[in-house]
mmCIF file of N, CA and C in Angstrom:
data_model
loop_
_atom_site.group_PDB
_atom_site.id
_atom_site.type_symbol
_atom_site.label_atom_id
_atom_site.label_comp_id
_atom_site.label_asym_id
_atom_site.label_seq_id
_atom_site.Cartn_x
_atom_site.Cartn_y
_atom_site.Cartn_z
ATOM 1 N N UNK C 1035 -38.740 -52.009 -70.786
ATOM 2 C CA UNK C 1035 -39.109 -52.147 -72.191
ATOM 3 C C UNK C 1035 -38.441 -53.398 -72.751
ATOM 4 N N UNK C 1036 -39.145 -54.474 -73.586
ATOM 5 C CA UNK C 1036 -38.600 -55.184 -74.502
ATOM 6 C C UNK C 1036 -37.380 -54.678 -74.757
ATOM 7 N N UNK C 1037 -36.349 -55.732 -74.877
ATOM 8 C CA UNK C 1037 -34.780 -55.478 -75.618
ATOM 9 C C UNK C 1037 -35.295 -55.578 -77.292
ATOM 10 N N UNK C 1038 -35.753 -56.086 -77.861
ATOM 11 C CA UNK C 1038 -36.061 -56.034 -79.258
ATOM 12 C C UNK C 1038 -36.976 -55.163 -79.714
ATOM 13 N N UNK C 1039 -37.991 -54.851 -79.193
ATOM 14 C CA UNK C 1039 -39.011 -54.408 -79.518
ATOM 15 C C UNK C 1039 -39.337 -52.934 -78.969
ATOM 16 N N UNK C 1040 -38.939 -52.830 -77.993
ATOM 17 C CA UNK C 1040 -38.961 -51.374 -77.134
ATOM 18 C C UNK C 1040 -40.206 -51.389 -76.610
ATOM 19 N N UNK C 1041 -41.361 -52.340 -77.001
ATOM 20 C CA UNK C 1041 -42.477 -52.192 -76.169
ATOM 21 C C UNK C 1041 -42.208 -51.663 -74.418
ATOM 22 N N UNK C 1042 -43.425 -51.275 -73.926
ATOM 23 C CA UNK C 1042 -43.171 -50.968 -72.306
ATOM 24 C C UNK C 1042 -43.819 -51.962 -71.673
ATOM 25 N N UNK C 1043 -43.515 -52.780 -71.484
ATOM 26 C CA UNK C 1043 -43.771 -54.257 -70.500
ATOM 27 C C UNK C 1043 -44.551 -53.938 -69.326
ATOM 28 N N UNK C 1044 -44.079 -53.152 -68.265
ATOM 29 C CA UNK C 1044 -44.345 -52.727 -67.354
ATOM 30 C C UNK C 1044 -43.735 -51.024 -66.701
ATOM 31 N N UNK C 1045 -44.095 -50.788 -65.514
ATOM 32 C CA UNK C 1045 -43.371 -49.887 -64.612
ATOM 33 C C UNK C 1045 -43.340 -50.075 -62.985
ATOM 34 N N UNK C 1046 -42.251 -49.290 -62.343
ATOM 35 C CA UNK C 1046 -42.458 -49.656 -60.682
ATOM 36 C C UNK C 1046 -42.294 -48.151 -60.387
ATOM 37 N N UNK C 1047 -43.145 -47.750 -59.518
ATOM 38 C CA UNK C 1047 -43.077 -46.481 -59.034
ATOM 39 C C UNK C 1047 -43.217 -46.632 -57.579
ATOM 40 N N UNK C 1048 -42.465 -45.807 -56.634
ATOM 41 C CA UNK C 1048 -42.384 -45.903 -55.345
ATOM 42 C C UNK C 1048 -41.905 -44.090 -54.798
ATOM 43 N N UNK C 1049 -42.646 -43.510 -53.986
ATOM 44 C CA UNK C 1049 -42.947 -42.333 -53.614
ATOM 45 C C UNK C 1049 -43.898 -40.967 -53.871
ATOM 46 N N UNK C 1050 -43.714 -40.266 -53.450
ATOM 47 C CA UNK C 1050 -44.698 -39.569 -53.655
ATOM 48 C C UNK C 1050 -45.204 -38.938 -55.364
ATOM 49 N N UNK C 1051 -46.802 -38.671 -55.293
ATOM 50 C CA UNK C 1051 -47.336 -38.408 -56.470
ATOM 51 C C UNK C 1051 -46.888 -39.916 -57.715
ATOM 52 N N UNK C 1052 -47.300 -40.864 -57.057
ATOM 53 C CA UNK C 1052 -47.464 -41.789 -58.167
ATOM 54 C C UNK C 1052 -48.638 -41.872 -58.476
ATOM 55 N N UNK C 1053 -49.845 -42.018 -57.976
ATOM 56 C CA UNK C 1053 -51.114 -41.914 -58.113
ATOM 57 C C UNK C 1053 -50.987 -41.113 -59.388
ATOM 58 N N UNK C 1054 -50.878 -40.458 -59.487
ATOM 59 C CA UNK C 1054 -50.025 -39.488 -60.736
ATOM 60 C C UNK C 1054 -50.149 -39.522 -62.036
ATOM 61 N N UNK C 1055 -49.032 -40.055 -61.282
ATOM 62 C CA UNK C 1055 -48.494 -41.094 -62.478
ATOM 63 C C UNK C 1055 -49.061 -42.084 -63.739
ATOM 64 N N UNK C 1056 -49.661 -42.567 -62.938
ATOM 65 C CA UNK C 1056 -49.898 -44.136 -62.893
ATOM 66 C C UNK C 1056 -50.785 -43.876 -64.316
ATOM 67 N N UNK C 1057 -51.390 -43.256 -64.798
ATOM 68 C CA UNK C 1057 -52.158 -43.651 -65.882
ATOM 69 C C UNK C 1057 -52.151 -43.068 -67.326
ATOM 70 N N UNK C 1058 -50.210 -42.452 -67.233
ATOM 71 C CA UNK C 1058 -49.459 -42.410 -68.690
ATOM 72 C C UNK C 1058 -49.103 -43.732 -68.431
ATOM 73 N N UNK C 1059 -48.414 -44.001 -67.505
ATOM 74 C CA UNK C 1059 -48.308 -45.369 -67.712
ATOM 75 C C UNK C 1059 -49.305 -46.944 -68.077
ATOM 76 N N UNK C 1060 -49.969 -46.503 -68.018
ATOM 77 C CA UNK C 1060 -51.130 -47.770 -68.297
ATOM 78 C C UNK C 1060 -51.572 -47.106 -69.494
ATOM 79 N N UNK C 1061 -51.734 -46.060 -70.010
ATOM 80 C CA UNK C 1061 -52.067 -45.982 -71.092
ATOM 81 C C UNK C 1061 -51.156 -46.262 -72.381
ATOM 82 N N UNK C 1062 -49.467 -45.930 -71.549
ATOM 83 C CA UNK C 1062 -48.892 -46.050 -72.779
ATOM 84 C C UNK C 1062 -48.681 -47.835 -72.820
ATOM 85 N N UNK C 1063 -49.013 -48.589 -71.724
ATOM 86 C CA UNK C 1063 -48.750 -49.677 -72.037
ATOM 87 C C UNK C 1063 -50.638 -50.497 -73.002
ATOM 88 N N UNK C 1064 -51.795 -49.974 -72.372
ATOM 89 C CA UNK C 1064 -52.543 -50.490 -73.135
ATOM 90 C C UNK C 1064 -52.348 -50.080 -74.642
ATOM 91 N N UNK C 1065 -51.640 -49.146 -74.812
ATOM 92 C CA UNK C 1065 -51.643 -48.897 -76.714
ATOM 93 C C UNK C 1065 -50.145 -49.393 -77.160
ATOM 94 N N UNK C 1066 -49.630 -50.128 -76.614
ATOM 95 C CA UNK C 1066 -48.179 -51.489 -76.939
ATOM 96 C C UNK C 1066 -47.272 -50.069 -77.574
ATOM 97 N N UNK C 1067 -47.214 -48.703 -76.459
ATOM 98 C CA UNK C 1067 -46.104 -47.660 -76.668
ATOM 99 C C UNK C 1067 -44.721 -48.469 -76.649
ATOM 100 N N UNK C 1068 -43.639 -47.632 -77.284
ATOM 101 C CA UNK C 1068 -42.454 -48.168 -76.864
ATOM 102 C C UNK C 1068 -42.106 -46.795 -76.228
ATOM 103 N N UNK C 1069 -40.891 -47.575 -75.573
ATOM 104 C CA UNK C 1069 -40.218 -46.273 -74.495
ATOM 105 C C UNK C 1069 -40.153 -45.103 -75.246
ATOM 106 N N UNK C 1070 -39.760 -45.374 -76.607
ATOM 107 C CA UNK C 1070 -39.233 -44.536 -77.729
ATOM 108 C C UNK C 1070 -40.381 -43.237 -77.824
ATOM 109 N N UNK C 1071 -41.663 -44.119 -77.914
ATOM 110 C CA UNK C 1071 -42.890 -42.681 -78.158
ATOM 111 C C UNK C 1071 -43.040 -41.907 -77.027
ATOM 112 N N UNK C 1072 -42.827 -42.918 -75.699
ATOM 113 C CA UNK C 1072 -42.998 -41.552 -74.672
ATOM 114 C C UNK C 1072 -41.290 -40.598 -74.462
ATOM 115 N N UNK C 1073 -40.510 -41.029 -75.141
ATOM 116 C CA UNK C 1073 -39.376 -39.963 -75.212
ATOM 117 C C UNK C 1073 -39.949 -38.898 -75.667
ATOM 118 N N UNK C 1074 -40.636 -39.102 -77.073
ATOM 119 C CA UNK C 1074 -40.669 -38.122 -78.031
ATOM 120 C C UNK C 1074 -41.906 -37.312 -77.564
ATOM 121 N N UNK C 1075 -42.667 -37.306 -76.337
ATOM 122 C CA UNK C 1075 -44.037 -36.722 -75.795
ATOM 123 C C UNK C 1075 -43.617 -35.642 -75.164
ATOM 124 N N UNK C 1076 -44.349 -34.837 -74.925
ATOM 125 C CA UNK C 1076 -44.284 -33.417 -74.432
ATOM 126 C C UNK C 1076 -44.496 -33.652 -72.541
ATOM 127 N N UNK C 1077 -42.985 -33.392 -72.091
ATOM 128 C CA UNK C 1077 -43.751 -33.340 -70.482
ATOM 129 C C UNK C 1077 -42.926 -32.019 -69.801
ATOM 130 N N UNK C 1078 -43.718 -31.240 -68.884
ATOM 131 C CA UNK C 1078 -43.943 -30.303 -69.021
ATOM 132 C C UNK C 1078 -42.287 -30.004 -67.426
ATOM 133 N N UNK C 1079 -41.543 -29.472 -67.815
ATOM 134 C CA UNK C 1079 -40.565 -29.506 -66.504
ATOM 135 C C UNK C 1079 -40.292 -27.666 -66.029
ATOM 136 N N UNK C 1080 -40.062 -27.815 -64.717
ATOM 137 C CA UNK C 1080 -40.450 -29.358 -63.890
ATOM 138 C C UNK C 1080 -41.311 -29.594 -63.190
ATOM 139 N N UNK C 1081 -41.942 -30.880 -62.886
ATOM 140 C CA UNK C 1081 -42.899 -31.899 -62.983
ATOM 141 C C UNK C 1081 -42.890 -33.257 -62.425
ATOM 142 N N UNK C 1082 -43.472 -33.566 -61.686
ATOM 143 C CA UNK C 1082 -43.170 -35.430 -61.094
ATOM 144 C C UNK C 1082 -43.117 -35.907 -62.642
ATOM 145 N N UNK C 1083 -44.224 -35.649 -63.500
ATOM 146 C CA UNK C 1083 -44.841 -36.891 -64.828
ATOM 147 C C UNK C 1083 -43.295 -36.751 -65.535
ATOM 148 N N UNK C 1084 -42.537 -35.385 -65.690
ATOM 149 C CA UNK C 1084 -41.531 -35.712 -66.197
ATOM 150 C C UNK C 1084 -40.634 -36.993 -65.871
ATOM 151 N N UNK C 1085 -40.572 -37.670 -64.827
ATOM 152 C CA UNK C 1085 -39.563 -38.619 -64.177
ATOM 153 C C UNK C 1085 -39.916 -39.785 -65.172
ATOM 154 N N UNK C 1086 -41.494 -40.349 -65.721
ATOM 155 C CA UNK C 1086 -41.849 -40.833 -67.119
ATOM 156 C C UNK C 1086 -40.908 -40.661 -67.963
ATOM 157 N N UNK C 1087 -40.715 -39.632 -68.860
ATOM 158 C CA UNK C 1087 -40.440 -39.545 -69.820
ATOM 159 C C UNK C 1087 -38.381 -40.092 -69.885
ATOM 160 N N UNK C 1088 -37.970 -39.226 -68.324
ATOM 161 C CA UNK C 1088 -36.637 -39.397 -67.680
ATOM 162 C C UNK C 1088 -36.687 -41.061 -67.890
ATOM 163 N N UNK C 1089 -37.707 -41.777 -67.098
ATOM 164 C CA UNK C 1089 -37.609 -43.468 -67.366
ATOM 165 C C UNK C 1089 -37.408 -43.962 -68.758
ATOM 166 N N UNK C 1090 -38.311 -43.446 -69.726
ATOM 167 C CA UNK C 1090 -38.060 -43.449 -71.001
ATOM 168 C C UNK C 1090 -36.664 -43.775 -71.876
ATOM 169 N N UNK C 1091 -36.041 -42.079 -71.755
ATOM 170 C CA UNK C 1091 -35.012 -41.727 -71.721
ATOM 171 C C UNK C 1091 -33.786 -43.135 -71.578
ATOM 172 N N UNK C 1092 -33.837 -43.280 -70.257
ATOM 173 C CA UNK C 1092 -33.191 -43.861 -69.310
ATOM 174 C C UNK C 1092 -32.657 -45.443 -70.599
ATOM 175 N N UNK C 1093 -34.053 -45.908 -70.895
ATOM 176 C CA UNK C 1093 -34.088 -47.072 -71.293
ATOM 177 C C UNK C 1093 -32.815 -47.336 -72.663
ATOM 178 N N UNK C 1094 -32.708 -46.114 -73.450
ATOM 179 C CA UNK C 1094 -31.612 -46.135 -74.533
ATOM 180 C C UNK C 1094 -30.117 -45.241 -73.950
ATOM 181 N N UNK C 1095 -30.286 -44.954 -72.812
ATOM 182 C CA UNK C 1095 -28.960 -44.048 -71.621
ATOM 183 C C UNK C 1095 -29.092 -42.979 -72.782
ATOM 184 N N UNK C 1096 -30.197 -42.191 -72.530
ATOM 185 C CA UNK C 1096 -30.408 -41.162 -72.706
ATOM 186 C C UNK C 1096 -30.976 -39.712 -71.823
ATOM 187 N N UNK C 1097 -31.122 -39.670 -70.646
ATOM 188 C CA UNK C 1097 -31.996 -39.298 -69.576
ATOM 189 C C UNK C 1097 -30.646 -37.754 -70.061
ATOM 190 N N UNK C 1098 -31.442 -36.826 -69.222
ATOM 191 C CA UNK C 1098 -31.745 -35.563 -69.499
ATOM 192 C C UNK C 1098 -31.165 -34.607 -68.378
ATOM 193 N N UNK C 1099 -31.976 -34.979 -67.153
ATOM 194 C CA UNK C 1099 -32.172 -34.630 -65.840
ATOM 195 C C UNK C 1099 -31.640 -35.638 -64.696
ATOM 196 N N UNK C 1100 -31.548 -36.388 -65.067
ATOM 197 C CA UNK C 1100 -31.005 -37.776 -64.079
ATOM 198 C C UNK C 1100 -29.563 -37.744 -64.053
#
């Protein structure tokens, strides 16, 4: 995520169930999400999609489960 802005720039995912994944992530980046909105989203644990929200998290050292 942007340091100023919190936008989500990108993501890297590597192992299983990214296929998954992959299209909270492109969605939250085609609608210019910041890490911040997918904190505040409902993911359902436990769950691979949760590890999202954990990335989220992560970005203000906030993670949960990690």
């Amino acid at each position: 995520a942007d340091a100023k802005t919190d936008e989500v720039l990108g993501v890297h995912m590597i192992g299983a169930r990214t296929a998954d994944l992959i299209a909270e992530a492109v969605t939250a980046m085609e609608f210019r999400a910041s890490a911040e909105d997918i904190s505040r989203m409902s993911h359902a644990h436990p769950t691979f999609a949760e590890a999202i929200k954990e990335a989220a998290l992560a970005v203000d050292k906030r993670t949960i489960n990690i």
